[in-house]
Every structure is written in structure tokens, then in C-alpha cells.
Amino acid sequence: MNINMFLSKKIQQALVTLGASADCKAQVRHSAKTQFGDYQVNGIMAIAMQLRLPPRELAKKVVDLLELGGIASKIEIAGHGFINIYLDPSWLEKHLTEAIDSPRLGVANVPPQTIVVDYSAPNIAKEMHVGHVRSTIVGDASVRTLIFLGHNVIKANHIGDWGTQFGMLIAYLEKLQQDGEAEMQISCLERFYRAAKQHYDKDPVFTERARDYVVKLQRGDKYCRKMWHKLVNVTMEQNQKIYDRLNVTLKHNDIMGESLYNPMLPGIVSDLKEKGIAAESEGAIVVFLEEFKNKQGEPMGVIIQKKDGAYLYTTIDIACAKYRYETLKAERMIYYIDSRQHQHLMQVWTIVRKAGYVPESVPLEHHMLGMMLSKDGKPFKTRSGGVIKLTALLDEALERARYLIATKNPYMEAAELERLAQVVSVGAIKYAELSKNRTTDYVFNWDNMLSFEGNTALYIQYAYTRIASIFKQRGQNKQQFTSDIRLKTIQETQLAVRLLQFEEAVITVARDGTPHILCTYMYDLAVLFSTFYEHCPILNAKHASLCQSRLQLALLTGRTLKQGLNLLGIETVERM
Ligand code: ARG
């Protein structure tokens, strides 16, 4: 059950009864300090001003009206009309038991929606670099969370597989094949791209052939299509290895690249012209948008077809949104893309709405991503200024994790060490991304990432192993409990409250695409567990029934940590 949502609704209802507007905000938050209860209501003051009532008086009226059905044991009015709510221990006990019995940890069903999530989106004949990492990792956590809640999620890997550069790439691939070295060279995509470009810039015969191939490719020429396919496949096979290594759920059939929308583009342009949204201007087809101004303060012109007939990234994204609504039946669309593409998306969506391709009832959301920076605040690059490749980054993380684990466990078997190093290194890289607010630029730092202390994956993975070891010591039948949960100490109650807030965290991530909220939740939970573990003996508890009660708290904590990490795409191990 979503406690926050329940309390918010009840308080809002009371406020509306007392004359507040229907959209008033109760502002229910987790209390900052235990002396303020478990939840505090912060919205009374602002509403009291509107209703011209003393805040404490309004607070009192709200409290008198509240019917919370046993969830609270105490409701207090504090300061200038704050309301502090204390959850009732027997209510907590009952809901903890329900959570233990539920495969979804008590998280309620939501009305399922078809949601398209656009993420990762690398470009063909270029290696994925750290710039694509955020979209891939944050997007995948969001996808996993939406699926957990029961939504029908369509993963769309909008790869950059179309454009004029393909003539040059095909011509170069052909040249390599003639020289008999295609397989070798193409495996380093970055080098391949650069060499192709060099030929294109220097060799006029090559340039001519490249231009000819673009035209042929667009006309559907068999040979050019085959060569193009090869470039797409080689690139995506390499990327798939990275997805697998990163434990990212993307598969080959999630690819819905730019080329998919080709057949739609002429129709889109003529339709936009017909609807009077686009018009010819200096030979190109342009949409003038009142909503955006250019430097001269005039409506901004967005080109959708160039003078030479070529379509643009914008045209493709217009078609793509239309397709996702009409063909995929999306009820919500989420795009995990760099914040530098915000204006592009806003223009696309303004056009899409004007043309009626996607109704207002279907949200189009840009979940923006900040940049990845190095310690000096500059974009994250290698010493020589090149982009850091993902494989190199993962290799280094693995190396560091191996060293860390081997130092801690000198006698661990090689196979276990290797497996552990893998789980730990991938967890570290992903968690470092996920635990920061996605919109802010993020400073890459190895040391914070692989620490047993603080808000890291390792801290949470380690907390999980401590719980696993309790159940291992206890042996079989670990799931059979004969006594109920009884919350006696403050450590038990605090852990219990946090356990029941899992749903709040998950719902927030699903709504806003902010996995850092889940990370903070998990970290808090792990810290509370550790405090509980120090103060409340489990296996050596005074009575068998107390032991059983605490075991259940430990069990639910373990399952919540594992499930939470799983939603983040991070694995757990039973010991480390
Ligand atoms: N391939 C693009 C890039 O690397 C990202 C595509 C994002 N998705 C979209 N629908 N435009 O910048």
C-alpha cells in the first residue's frame, strides 16, 4: 500500500470539505525527525492563508474530520499548523505480514498502460561511448520498474542507422572487402568511421561513389541494402555484448532505428503541407513555430525536408511519435535523451500535437539526462582527449573490483572471485549513475564508486549478504514462521516503516523516471537494517517468538533489497 498517497488523499478530502479548492496540495512528507512522527503534513499553512483562517485552527479542523482507519496511533498538531502522523504498530505488523506473503512485496496493482520507452540509441558504425551510458542505464531501470508494476512496456532502441554518411560507410566497407581485410578493420568501429571519412574528404573518386551509394541505398538497391545491413549488424552485435555485460535488458528485437520510419516520411511532409503547418521556404520545406523564437525574435523555422529532398532527424522523430501512437498504441511515451536535445524534442512534439498525430491525452515526456564529467568539471574524456569507450570503462571497473575483493578475501576460490568481481563492478558503475539525479551533470569518480561505506551498490549488496548469512546459519525451513511480527523497539519500528515505504519509492520512479529516489530508499533501508541488527539480537533473541518476529523483518528486508536492486538492474550474491 502507498501510505503517502493514502494520507494525501484523506487530508485533501478533509481540506476540500473545509472549503479548499479541489486541487489543493496536502504536501505529505516523511518526517525529518522521529519526534515529528512518521509523516508530516506541510501544506496547511498555505491553504489557511487562502481560506483566511489561523493555520492551527485549520489543522485542528482537518484532524477532527480525518478518518484514517487504524493506520495512525497518534495525530499531533505542531508549530504553525503542521500535522504529525504516527503510524500504528499493529497496523504496521499486519501490513508487514501481508508484504511477506505477497510475491510483489505488497505493492498494489496499478491500471496497466502501454508505455514506449526510448533509450540507449547508439549510432551505427560508431562505438557506444560513456555519453550513451546514462540513457542506457537509467532507461533500463525505468523499464524494469514499469514492468514490475505490471505495465506493458515497449523498449525502443532508436539507433542512428540512417543518413547521408551511409554512402561513405558502404563505399569504405566495399574497399576493405576488396583489399580482403574487412573483418579485421570493422571490429574497431571508431577507426573504421574515421578512415572512411578521410577517404571521403581526400579521394574524389571515392566521394563520387559514396554519393552514388546514398542515392542507391535510399532507392532500395539490393547491394547497398546488403552492405548497410552488414554495418548495422556488426555494430549492434558489439553493442549487444555491452548490454549483456551491463545486465541491460535490451535485445536485438528492441531495435527500432531511424530507418524504420523512412516509408512514412514523404507522407508526413505532404500531410503537414496540406494541413498548412509546413510551407516551402527557399526551396526547403519548413514549419514555422510561433512557440519558439529565433535570434531575431521571429517564429523559428524548423526544416523538415531539405532543398535536395533529404529528410532530417526532426522529420524522423515526428514520424516516430506518430508510429508509436498509431501502430504501437502507446498510452505514454518516455524518451531518455541528453538534455542538449531538449529543444529538438520540444519542436518535434509541438508539430506532432499541431498535426494531431498524438492526442494531448498521451503524455510525451523527455526524461532529460545531464552530462558525465571528469573531476575537473570537463566532459569525461581520455587523457589524449578522445571519448572513453564503454568496454574500457567496464574492464577497468572489473580490474578494480577483483583487487578489492581479493584483498578482503585472500582465500576465495578463483571462480567465485571472478563472479563476484563481475557483479560488484557492474553494480558500482550502474549505481553511480542511478544514485544521482539524472538531470544534473555527474562527476565520474572511481573511489566513491567502489566503497563499502556510504551510498554505494556495494554497501547495499553487502547488507544483503548479511541477511542471507542469517538464513544460511538457520538452515532449512527458513520461510516457515509460527509467530507473528511484534514491533517492540524503536529500531524495529523504524525498519518496519521504511519497509512499507517501498511502494512509494517504486511509484515515484515509475512516474518521474528518477531511479535515484529508489537508491536513496535502499540505502536508508540498509542503514536502518544495520542499526536494527546491532540493537536487536535475532538468532539469540530472548524468546523463540521474538526470534521469529525479527527473522521476518530480516527476511522482508532481504527480499526488498534484492527486488530493489533488481529494479535497478543490479545483481546480488549470497556472500562476499
Ligand atoms: N542516436 C541519437 C544520438 O546519439 C539519440 C536518439 C534518441 N532518440 C530519439 N528518438 N531521437 O544522439
Coordinates of C-alpha atoms and ligand atoms in Angstrom, one line a residue:
M1 CA 0.0 0.0 0.0
N2 CA 1.2 3.5 -0.8
I3 CA 1.0 5.2 2.6
N4 CA 1.8 8.7 1.4
M5 CA -0.8 8.6 -1.3
F6 CA -3.4 7.3 1.1
L7 CA -2.7 10.0 3.7
S8 CA -2.5 12.7 1.0
K9 CA -5.9 11.7 -0.3
K10 CA -7.6 11.7 3.1
I11 CA -6.2 15.1 4.1
Q12 CA -7.0 16.6 0.8
Q13 CA -10.6 15.3 1.1
A14 CA -10.8 16.9 4.6
L15 CA -9.4 20.2 3.2
V16 CA -11.9 20.3 0.3
T17 CA -14.7 19.6 2.8
L18 CA -13.5 22.7 4.7
G19 CA -13.6 24.9 1.6
A20 CA -10.2 24.4 0.0
S21 CA -10.0 24.1 -3.8
A22 CA -10.2 20.6 -5.3
D23 CA -6.6 20.7 -6.5
C24 CA -5.1 21.8 -3.1
K25 CA -1.9 20.1 -2.1
A26 CA -1.7 18.5 1.3
Q27 CA 2.1 18.1 1.0
V28 CA 2.6 14.9 3.0
R29 CA 6.3 14.1 3.6
H30 CA 8.3 11.6 5.6
S31 CA 9.1 13.3 8.9
A32 CA 12.6 14.7 9.1
K33 CA 12.9 13.7 12.7
T34 CA 11.4 10.9 14.8
Q35 CA 9.9 13.4 17.2
F36 CA 7.7 14.6 14.4
G37 CA 6.2 11.2 13.8
D38 CA 6.4 9.2 10.7
Y39 CA 4.7 11.5 8.3
Q40 CA 4.2 15.3 8.4
V41 CA 1.7 17.4 6.6
N42 CA 3.2 20.7 5.4
G43 CA 0.5 22.2 3.2
I44 CA -1.9 23.5 5.8
M45 CA -0.3 27.0 6.2
A46 CA -0.6 27.9 2.6
I47 CA -4.2 26.8 2.4
A48 CA -5.1 28.5 5.7
M49 CA -3.9 31.8 4.1
Q50 CA -6.2 31.3 1.2
L51 CA -9.1 30.4 3.5
R52 CA -8.2 33.3 5.8
L53 CA -8.1 31.0 8.8
P54 CA -5.4 30.7 11.5
P55 CA -3.3 27.7 10.4
R56 CA -3.6 25.8 13.7
E57 CA -7.3 26.2 13.6
L58 CA -7.5 24.7 10.1
A59 CA -5.1 21.9 11.2
K60 CA -7.4 21.1 14.1
K61 CA -10.5 21.0 11.9
V62 CA -8.7 18.7 9.4
V63 CA -7.6 16.4 12.2
D64 CA -11.2 16.3 13.6
L65 CA -12.5 15.2 10.2
L66 CA -9.8 12.6 9.5
E67 CA -10.9 9.0 9.4
L68 CA -7.7 7.0 8.8
G69 CA -9.0 3.5 9.5
G70 CA -6.4 2.4 12.1
I71 CA -3.3 3.5 10.2
A72 CA -2.3 6.1 12.8
S73 CA -1.9 5.7 16.5
K74 CA -1.4 9.4 17.2
I75 CA -2.0 12.6 15.2
E76 CA -0.5 15.8 16.6
I77 CA -0.6 19.5 15.6
A78 CA 2.7 21.3 15.8
G79 CA 4.1 24.8 15.1
H80 CA 2.1 26.8 12.6
G81 CA -0.3 24.2 11.5
F82 CA 1.9 21.2 10.8
I83 CA 0.2 17.8 11.4
N84 CA 2.4 15.0 12.6
I85 CA 1.2 11.4 12.0
Y86 CA 2.5 8.4 13.9
L87 CA 1.8 5.1 12.3
D88 CA 0.2 2.5 14.5
P89 CA 2.4 -0.5 15.3
S90 CA -0.3 -3.1 15.0
W91 CA -1.3 -1.6 11.6
L92 CA 2.4 -1.9 10.6
E93 CA 2.6 -5.5 11.8
K94 CA -0.4 -6.5 9.8
H95 CA 0.9 -4.9 6.6
L96 CA 4.4 -6.4 7.0
T97 CA 2.8 -9.9 7.2
E98 CA 0.9 -9.1 4.0
A99 CA 4.1 -7.9 2.3
I100 CA 5.9 -11.1 3.3
D101 CA 3.0 -13.2 1.9
S102 CA 3.0 -11.3 -1.4
P103 CA 5.3 -12.1 -4.3
R104 CA 5.2 -8.3 -5.1
L105 CA 6.1 -7.3 -1.5
G106 CA 2.6 -5.9 -1.0
V107 CA 2.9 -3.4 -3.9
A108 CA -0.6 -2.8 -5.2
N109 CA -1.7 -3.2 -8.8
V110 CA -1.9 -0.1 -11.0
P111 CA -4.1 0.2 -14.1
P112 CA -1.7 -1.2 -16.8
Q113 CA -0.7 1.1 -19.6
T114 CA 1.2 0.6 -22.9
I115 CA 4.3 2.6 -22.4
V116 CA 7.1 3.1 -25.0
V117 CA 10.5 3.9 -23.6
D118 CA 13.1 5.3 -26.0
Y119 CA 16.6 4.7 -24.6
S120 CA 20.2 3.8 -25.4
A121 CA 20.0 4.7 -29.1
P122 CA 23.7 4.4 -30.2
N123 CA 24.8 5.2 -33.7
I124 CA 25.8 2.8 -36.4
A125 CA 29.5 2.4 -37.2
K126 CA 30.4 4.2 -34.1
E127 CA 31.2 2.6 -30.8
M128 CA 29.0 3.3 -27.8
H129 CA 30.8 5.7 -25.5
V130 CA 30.2 7.0 -22.0
G131 CA 27.7 9.5 -23.4
H132 CA 25.3 6.7 -24.2
V133 CA 25.8 5.1 -20.8
R134 CA 23.3 7.2 -18.8
S135 CA 20.5 6.8 -21.2
T136 CA 21.1 3.0 -21.3
I137 CA 21.4 2.5 -17.6
V138 CA 18.7 5.0 -16.4
G139 CA 16.3 4.0 -19.2
D140 CA 16.7 0.3 -18.3
A141 CA 16.0 0.9 -14.6
S142 CA 12.9 2.8 -15.6
V143 CA 11.8 0.0 -17.9
R144 CA 12.3 -2.6 -15.2
T145 CA 10.3 -0.6 -12.7
L146 CA 7.4 -0.1 -15.1
I147 CA 7.3 -3.8 -15.9
F148 CA 7.3 -4.6 -12.2
L149 CA 4.2 -2.5 -11.8
G150 CA 2.5 -4.5 -14.5
H151 CA 2.7 -2.1 -17.4
N152 CA 3.1 -3.3 -21.0
V153 CA 6.4 -1.7 -21.8
I154 CA 7.8 -1.4 -25.4
K155 CA 11.5 -0.8 -25.4
A156 CA 12.5 1.3 -28.4
N157 CA 16.2 1.4 -29.2
H158 CA 16.1 4.3 -31.6
I159 CA 19.5 3.6 -33.2
G160 CA 21.1 6.1 -35.6
D161 CA 21.0 3.8 -38.7
W162 CA 20.1 6.3 -41.4
G163 CA 21.6 9.4 -43.0
T164 CA 23.9 10.6 -45.8
Q165 CA 27.0 9.1 -44.0
F166 CA 26.0 5.6 -45.1
G167 CA 27.1 6.2 -48.7
M168 CA 30.6 6.8 -47.4
L169 CA 30.5 3.9 -45.0
I170 CA 29.3 1.5 -47.7
A171 CA 32.0 2.7 -50.1
Y172 CA 34.6 2.2 -47.5
L173 CA 33.4 -1.3 -46.4
E174 CA 33.5 -2.2 -50.1
K175 CA 37.0 -1.0 -50.4
L176 CA 38.1 -3.0 -47.4
Q177 CA 36.4 -6.1 -48.7
Q178 CA 38.3 -5.7 -52.0
D179 CA 41.5 -5.4 -50.0
G180 CA 40.5 -8.6 -48.1
E181 CA 40.6 -7.0 -44.6
A182 CA 37.0 -6.1 -43.8
E183 CA 36.5 -8.3 -40.8
M184 CA 39.6 -7.1 -39.1
Q185 CA 39.1 -3.4 -39.5
I186 CA 35.4 -3.1 -38.9
S187 CA 35.8 -4.6 -35.4
C188 CA 37.2 -1.2 -34.3
L189 CA 34.3 0.9 -35.4
E190 CA 35.7 4.2 -34.3
R191 CA 38.8 3.7 -36.5
F192 CA 36.6 2.4 -39.4
Y193 CA 34.5 5.6 -39.3
R194 CA 37.5 7.9 -39.2
A195 CA 39.2 6.1 -42.1
A196 CA 36.0 6.2 -44.2
K197 CA 35.8 10.0 -43.5
Q198 CA 39.4 10.5 -44.5
H199 CA 38.8 8.8 -47.9
Y200 CA 35.7 10.8 -48.4
D201 CA 37.5 14.1 -47.7
K202 CA 40.5 13.3 -49.9
D203 CA 39.7 11.0 -52.7
P204 CA 37.3 12.5 -55.3
V205 CA 36.6 9.1 -56.9
F206 CA 35.7 7.7 -53.6
T207 CA 33.5 10.7 -52.8
E208 CA 31.6 10.3 -56.1
R209 CA 31.0 6.6 -55.4
A210 CA 29.8 7.4 -51.8
R211 CA 27.3 9.9 -53.1
D212 CA 26.0 7.4 -55.7
Y213 CA 25.6 4.8 -52.9
V214 CA 23.5 7.0 -50.7
V215 CA 21.1 7.6 -53.6
K216 CA 21.0 3.8 -54.4
L217 CA 20.5 2.9 -50.7
Q218 CA 17.6 5.2 -50.5
R219 CA 16.1 3.7 -53.6
G220 CA 16.3 0.3 -52.1
D221 CA 19.2 -1.0 -54.2
K222 CA 19.9 -4.7 -53.2
Y223 CA 23.6 -4.5 -53.0
C224 CA 23.6 -1.2 -50.9
R225 CA 20.9 -2.6 -48.6
K226 CA 23.1 -5.7 -48.0
M227 CA 26.2 -3.7 -47.2
W228 CA 24.1 -1.4 -45.0
H229 CA 22.7 -4.4 -43.1
K230 CA 26.2 -5.6 -42.5
L231 CA 27.2 -2.3 -40.9
V232 CA 24.1 -2.3 -38.7
N233 CA 24.6 -5.9 -37.6
V234 CA 28.3 -5.6 -36.8
T235 CA 27.7 -2.5 -34.7
M236 CA 24.7 -3.9 -32.9
E237 CA 26.5 -7.3 -32.2
Q238 CA 29.2 -5.3 -30.4
N239 CA 26.6 -3.3 -28.5
Q240 CA 24.7 -6.4 -27.5
K241 CA 27.9 -7.6 -25.8
I242 CA 27.9 -4.4 -23.8
Y243 CA 24.2 -4.7 -22.9
D244 CA 24.7 -8.3 -21.7
R245 CA 27.7 -7.4 -19.7
L246 CA 25.9 -4.5 -18.1
N247 CA 22.9 -6.6 -17.4
V248 CA 20.7 -4.3 -19.5
T249 CA 17.5 -5.9 -20.8
L250 CA 17.8 -4.6 -24.4
K251 CA 17.8 -7.3 -27.1
H252 CA 18.1 -7.4 -30.8
N253 CA 14.3 -7.2 -31.4
D254 CA 14.1 -4.0 -29.3
I255 CA 15.9 -2.2 -32.2
M256 CA 13.6 0.4 -33.8
G257 CA 16.1 2.6 -35.6
E258 CA 15.7 5.7 -37.6
S259 CA 15.4 3.8 -40.8
L260 CA 12.2 2.2 -39.7
Y261 CA 10.4 5.4 -40.4
N262 CA 11.6 6.0 -43.9
P263 CA 8.5 4.9 -45.7
M264 CA 6.4 7.4 -43.6
L265 CA 8.5 10.5 -44.4
P266 CA 7.1 11.6 -47.7
G267 CA 3.5 11.2 -46.4
I268 CA 4.3 13.2 -43.3
V269 CA 5.7 16.1 -45.3
S270 CA 2.8 16.3 -47.7
D271 CA 0.3 16.0 -44.8
L272 CA 1.9 18.8 -42.9
K273 CA 1.8 20.9 -46.1
E274 CA -1.8 20.1 -46.6
K275 CA -2.7 21.0 -43.0
G276 CA -1.0 24.3 -43.5
I277 CA 1.6 23.6 -40.9
A278 CA 4.6 23.3 -43.2
A279 CA 5.4 25.5 -46.2
E280 CA 8.1 25.9 -48.8
S281 CA 10.8 28.4 -48.0
E282 CA 13.9 29.0 -50.1
G283 CA 13.4 25.5 -51.7
A284 CA 13.1 23.7 -48.4
I285 CA 10.0 22.6 -46.6
V286 CA 9.8 24.4 -43.2
V287 CA 7.5 24.5 -40.2
F288 CA 7.4 28.0 -38.6
L289 CA 6.7 27.7 -34.9
E290 CA 5.3 30.7 -33.0
E291 CA 6.2 28.9 -29.8
F292 CA 9.9 29.2 -30.5
K293 CA 11.7 32.4 -31.5
N294 CA 14.9 32.7 -33.5
K295 CA 17.6 35.3 -32.7
Q296 CA 15.7 38.0 -34.5
G297 CA 12.6 37.3 -32.3
E298 CA 10.7 35.8 -35.3
P299 CA 9.0 32.4 -35.3
M300 CA 11.6 29.7 -35.6
G301 CA 11.8 27.8 -38.8
V302 CA 12.2 24.0 -38.4
I303 CA 13.3 22.3 -41.6
I304 CA 11.6 19.0 -42.3
Q305 CA 12.9 18.5 -45.9
K306 CA 15.9 20.0 -47.4
K307 CA 16.2 21.5 -50.8
D308 CA 17.8 18.3 -52.2
G309 CA 14.9 16.3 -50.9
A310 CA 16.6 14.8 -47.9
Y311 CA 14.7 14.4 -44.6
L312 CA 16.0 15.3 -41.2
Y313 CA 16.4 14.0 -37.7
T314 CA 13.3 16.1 -36.9
T315 CA 11.2 14.6 -39.6
I316 CA 12.1 11.1 -38.4
D317 CA 11.2 11.9 -34.8
I318 CA 7.8 13.3 -36.0
A319 CA 7.1 10.1 -37.8
C320 CA 8.4 8.1 -34.9
A321 CA 6.0 9.6 -32.4
K322 CA 3.1 9.1 -34.8
Y323 CA 4.1 5.5 -35.3
R324 CA 4.3 4.9 -31.5
Y325 CA 0.8 6.2 -31.0
E326 CA -0.9 4.7 -34.1
T327 CA 0.9 1.4 -34.5
L328 CA 2.2 0.6 -31.1
K329 CA -0.8 2.0 -29.4
A330 CA 1.3 3.9 -26.8
E331 CA -0.6 5.5 -23.9
R332 CA 2.6 7.2 -22.7
M333 CA 6.0 7.8 -24.3
I334 CA 9.2 8.4 -22.4
Y335 CA 12.5 9.5 -24.0
Y336 CA 15.8 9.1 -22.1
I337 CA 18.0 11.6 -24.0
D338 CA 20.7 14.1 -23.3
S339 CA 19.3 17.5 -22.1
R340 CA 21.0 19.1 -25.2
Q341 CA 18.3 17.6 -27.4
H342 CA 15.5 19.2 -25.4
Q343 CA 14.8 21.9 -27.8
H344 CA 14.8 19.4 -30.7
L345 CA 12.2 17.2 -28.9
M346 CA 10.0 20.2 -27.9
Q347 CA 9.9 21.3 -31.6
V348 CA 9.1 17.8 -32.8
W349 CA 6.3 17.4 -30.2
T350 CA 4.8 20.8 -30.9
I351 CA 4.5 19.8 -34.6
V352 CA 3.2 16.4 -33.6
R353 CA 0.4 17.9 -31.4
K354 CA -0.5 20.5 -34.1
A355 CA -0.9 17.9 -36.7
G356 CA -3.0 15.8 -34.3
Y357 CA -0.6 12.8 -34.7
V358 CA -0.6 12.2 -30.9
P359 CA -3.5 13.4 -28.8
E360 CA -2.9 15.5 -25.7
S361 CA -4.2 12.6 -23.5
V362 CA -1.0 10.7 -24.4
P363 CA 1.9 12.2 -22.5
L364 CA 5.2 12.8 -24.3
E365 CA 7.9 13.0 -21.7
H366 CA 11.6 14.0 -22.1
H367 CA 13.4 12.5 -19.2
M368 CA 16.5 14.6 -19.5
L369 CA 20.0 13.5 -18.8
G370 CA 22.9 15.7 -17.7
M371 CA 26.4 15.1 -18.8
M372 CA 29.1 12.8 -17.5
L373 CA 32.1 14.9 -16.4
S374 CA 35.5 14.2 -15.1
K375 CA 36.9 15.5 -11.8
D376 CA 37.9 18.8 -13.4
G377 CA 34.4 19.5 -14.4
K378 CA 35.1 19.0 -18.1
P379 CA 33.4 16.4 -20.3
F380 CA 34.6 12.9 -19.5
K381 CA 37.5 12.0 -21.9
T382 CA 40.7 10.0 -22.1
R383 CA 44.0 11.7 -21.4
S384 CA 44.6 12.3 -25.0
G385 CA 41.1 13.9 -25.4
G386 CA 39.3 11.0 -27.0
V387 CA 35.9 9.7 -25.8
I388 CA 36.2 6.9 -23.3
K389 CA 34.8 3.7 -24.6
L390 CA 32.4 1.7 -22.6
T391 CA 34.4 -1.6 -22.8
A392 CA 37.5 0.1 -21.5
L393 CA 35.5 1.5 -18.6
L394 CA 34.0 -1.8 -17.7
D395 CA 37.4 -3.5 -17.9
E396 CA 38.8 -1.1 -15.5
A397 CA 35.9 -1.5 -13.1
L398 CA 36.3 -5.2 -13.2
E399 CA 40.1 -5.0 -12.5
R400 CA 39.4 -2.7 -9.5
A401 CA 36.7 -4.9 -8.2
R402 CA 38.9 -8.0 -8.4
Y403 CA 41.6 -6.3 -6.5
L404 CA 39.2 -5.0 -3.8
I405 CA 37.7 -8.5 -3.3
A406 CA 40.9 -10.4 -3.4
T407 CA 42.3 -8.1 -0.7
K408 CA 39.3 -8.7 1.5
N409 CA 39.1 -12.4 0.9
P410 CA 42.6 -13.8 0.3
Y411 CA 41.4 -17.4 0.3
M412 CA 38.4 -17.1 -2.1
E413 CA 38.3 -19.5 -5.0
A414 CA 39.1 -18.0 -8.4
A415 CA 35.7 -18.8 -9.9
E416 CA 33.8 -17.2 -7.1
L417 CA 36.1 -14.2 -7.1
E418 CA 35.5 -13.7 -10.8
R419 CA 31.8 -13.9 -10.5
L420 CA 31.8 -11.6 -7.5
A421 CA 34.1 -9.1 -9.2
Q422 CA 31.7 -9.0 -12.2
V423 CA 28.6 -8.4 -10.0
V424 CA 30.4 -5.8 -8.0
S425 CA 31.9 -3.9 -10.9
V426 CA 28.7 -3.7 -12.9
G427 CA 26.8 -2.7 -9.8
A428 CA 29.3 0.0 -9.0
I429 CA 29.2 1.6 -12.4
K430 CA 25.4 1.4 -12.7
Y431 CA 24.7 2.6 -9.2
A432 CA 27.0 5.6 -9.5
E433 CA 24.8 6.7 -12.4
L434 CA 21.5 5.7 -10.9
S435 CA 22.0 7.3 -7.5
K436 CA 22.5 10.8 -8.8
N437 CA 19.6 12.9 -10.0
R438 CA 19.6 12.2 -13.7
T439 CA 19.2 15.9 -14.8
T440 CA 22.4 17.1 -13.1
D441 CA 25.8 16.7 -14.6
Y442 CA 27.6 13.9 -12.9
V443 CA 31.3 13.7 -12.0
F444 CA 32.8 10.3 -12.6
N445 CA 34.9 9.1 -9.6
W446 CA 36.2 5.6 -9.1
D447 CA 36.9 5.9 -5.4
N448 CA 33.4 6.7 -4.3
M449 CA 32.0 4.1 -6.6
L450 CA 33.7 1.1 -5.2
S451 CA 33.4 1.7 -1.5
F452 CA 31.8 -0.4 1.3
E453 CA 30.8 2.8 3.0
G454 CA 28.2 5.3 2.0
N455 CA 25.5 5.3 -0.7
T456 CA 27.0 2.7 -3.0
A457 CA 25.9 -0.5 -4.6
L458 CA 28.5 -2.4 -2.6
Y459 CA 27.1 -1.2 0.7
I460 CA 23.6 -2.5 -0.2
Q461 CA 24.9 -5.7 -1.8
Y462 CA 26.9 -6.3 1.4
A463 CA 23.8 -5.6 3.6
Y464 CA 22.0 -8.2 1.6
T465 CA 24.7 -10.9 2.2
R466 CA 24.5 -10.3 5.9
I467 CA 20.8 -11.1 5.8
A468 CA 21.5 -14.1 3.5
S469 CA 24.0 -15.4 6.0
I470 CA 21.5 -15.3 8.9
F471 CA 19.2 -17.6 6.9
K472 CA 22.1 -19.8 6.0
Q473 CA 23.0 -20.2 9.6
R474 CA 19.5 -21.1 10.4
G475 CA 19.3 -23.8 7.7
Q476 CA 16.2 -25.2 6.1
N477 CA 12.6 -24.2 6.6
K478 CA 13.5 -20.6 6.8
Q479 CA 10.2 -19.4 5.4
Q480 CA 8.0 -21.1 8.0
F481 CA 7.1 -18.8 10.8
T482 CA 4.8 -19.8 13.6
S483 CA 4.6 -16.5 15.5
D484 CA 3.6 -13.0 14.3
I485 CA 5.6 -9.9 13.9
R486 CA 5.7 -7.8 17.0
L487 CA 7.4 -4.4 16.9
K488 CA 8.9 -3.7 20.4
T489 CA 11.8 -1.4 19.9
I490 CA 12.3 1.9 18.1
Q491 CA 14.8 0.1 15.8
E492 CA 12.2 -2.4 14.8
T493 CA 9.5 0.1 14.2
Q494 CA 11.7 2.4 12.1
L495 CA 12.8 -0.5 10.0
A496 CA 9.2 -1.6 9.6
V497 CA 8.0 1.9 8.5
R498 CA 10.8 2.0 5.9
L499 CA 10.0 -1.5 4.6
L500 CA 6.4 -0.4 4.0
Q501 CA 7.6 2.7 2.0
F502 CA 8.9 0.6 -0.8
E503 CA 5.8 1.1 -2.9
E504 CA 6.1 4.9 -2.6
A505 CA 9.6 4.8 -3.9
V506 CA 8.7 2.5 -6.8
I507 CA 5.7 4.6 -7.8
T508 CA 7.8 7.7 -7.8
V509 CA 10.4 6.2 -10.1
A510 CA 7.7 5.0 -12.4
R511 CA 6.1 8.4 -12.6
D512 CA 9.2 10.6 -12.8
G513 CA 11.9 8.2 -14.2
T514 CA 14.1 9.0 -11.2
P515 CA 15.9 5.9 -10.0
H516 CA 17.9 7.9 -7.5
I517 CA 14.8 8.0 -5.3
L518 CA 14.9 4.2 -5.2
C519 CA 18.6 4.3 -4.5
T520 CA 18.2 6.6 -1.5
Y521 CA 15.4 4.5 -0.3
M522 CA 17.5 1.3 -0.5
Y523 CA 20.4 3.0 1.2
D524 CA 18.2 4.2 4.1
L525 CA 16.8 0.7 4.4
A526 CA 20.2 -0.9 4.5
V527 CA 21.3 1.6 7.2
L528 CA 18.2 1.0 9.3
F529 CA 18.7 -2.7 9.0
S530 CA 22.2 -2.4 10.2
T531 CA 21.1 -0.3 13.3
F532 CA 18.4 -2.9 13.9
Y533 CA 20.9 -5.7 13.6
E534 CA 23.2 -4.1 16.2
H535 CA 20.5 -3.4 18.7
C536 CA 18.2 -6.4 18.3
P537 CA 19.7 -9.9 18.5
I538 CA 17.9 -12.1 16.0
L539 CA 19.1 -15.7 16.4
N540 CA 20.0 -15.1 20.1
A541 CA 16.7 -13.3 20.9
K542 CA 15.3 -13.9 24.4
H543 CA 12.3 -15.9 23.2
A544 CA 11.6 -18.1 20.3
S545 CA 8.7 -15.8 19.3
L546 CA 10.9 -12.7 19.3
C547 CA 13.4 -14.5 17.2
Q548 CA 10.6 -15.4 14.7
S549 CA 9.4 -11.8 14.6
R550 CA 12.8 -10.4 13.9
L551 CA 13.6 -13.1 11.4
Q552 CA 10.6 -12.0 9.4
L553 CA 11.8 -8.4 9.5
A554 CA 15.1 -9.6 8.2
L555 CA 13.5 -11.7 5.6
L556 CA 11.4 -8.9 4.2
T557 CA 14.4 -6.5 4.3
G558 CA 16.4 -9.1 2.3
R559 CA 13.7 -9.5 -0.3
T560 CA 13.1 -5.8 -0.6
L561 CA 16.9 -5.1 -1.1
K562 CA 17.1 -7.8 -3.7
Q563 CA 13.9 -6.7 -5.5
G564 CA 15.0 -3.0 -5.3
L565 CA 18.5 -3.8 -6.7
N566 CA 16.8 -5.9 -9.4
L567 CA 14.7 -2.9 -10.5
L568 CA 17.9 -1.0 -10.8
G569 CA 19.4 -3.8 -12.9
I570 CA 21.9 -4.7 -10.2
E571 CA 22.6 -8.3 -9.1
T572 CA 23.0 -9.7 -5.6
V573 CA 25.2 -12.5 -4.3
E574 CA 24.7 -14.7 -1.2
R575 CA 28.1 -14.0 0.3
M576 CA 31.1 -11.7 -0.2
Ligands
ARG1 N1 21.1 8.4 -31.8 C1 20.8 9.7 -31.1 C2 22.1 10.3 -30.6 O1 23.1 9.5 -30.4 C3 19.8 9.6 -30.0 C4 18.4 9.2 -30.3 C5 17.4 9.5 -29.3 N2 16.1 9.1 -29.6 C6 15.3 9.8 -30.4 N3 14.0 9.4 -30.6 N4 15.7 10.9 -31.0 O2 22.2 11.4 -30.3

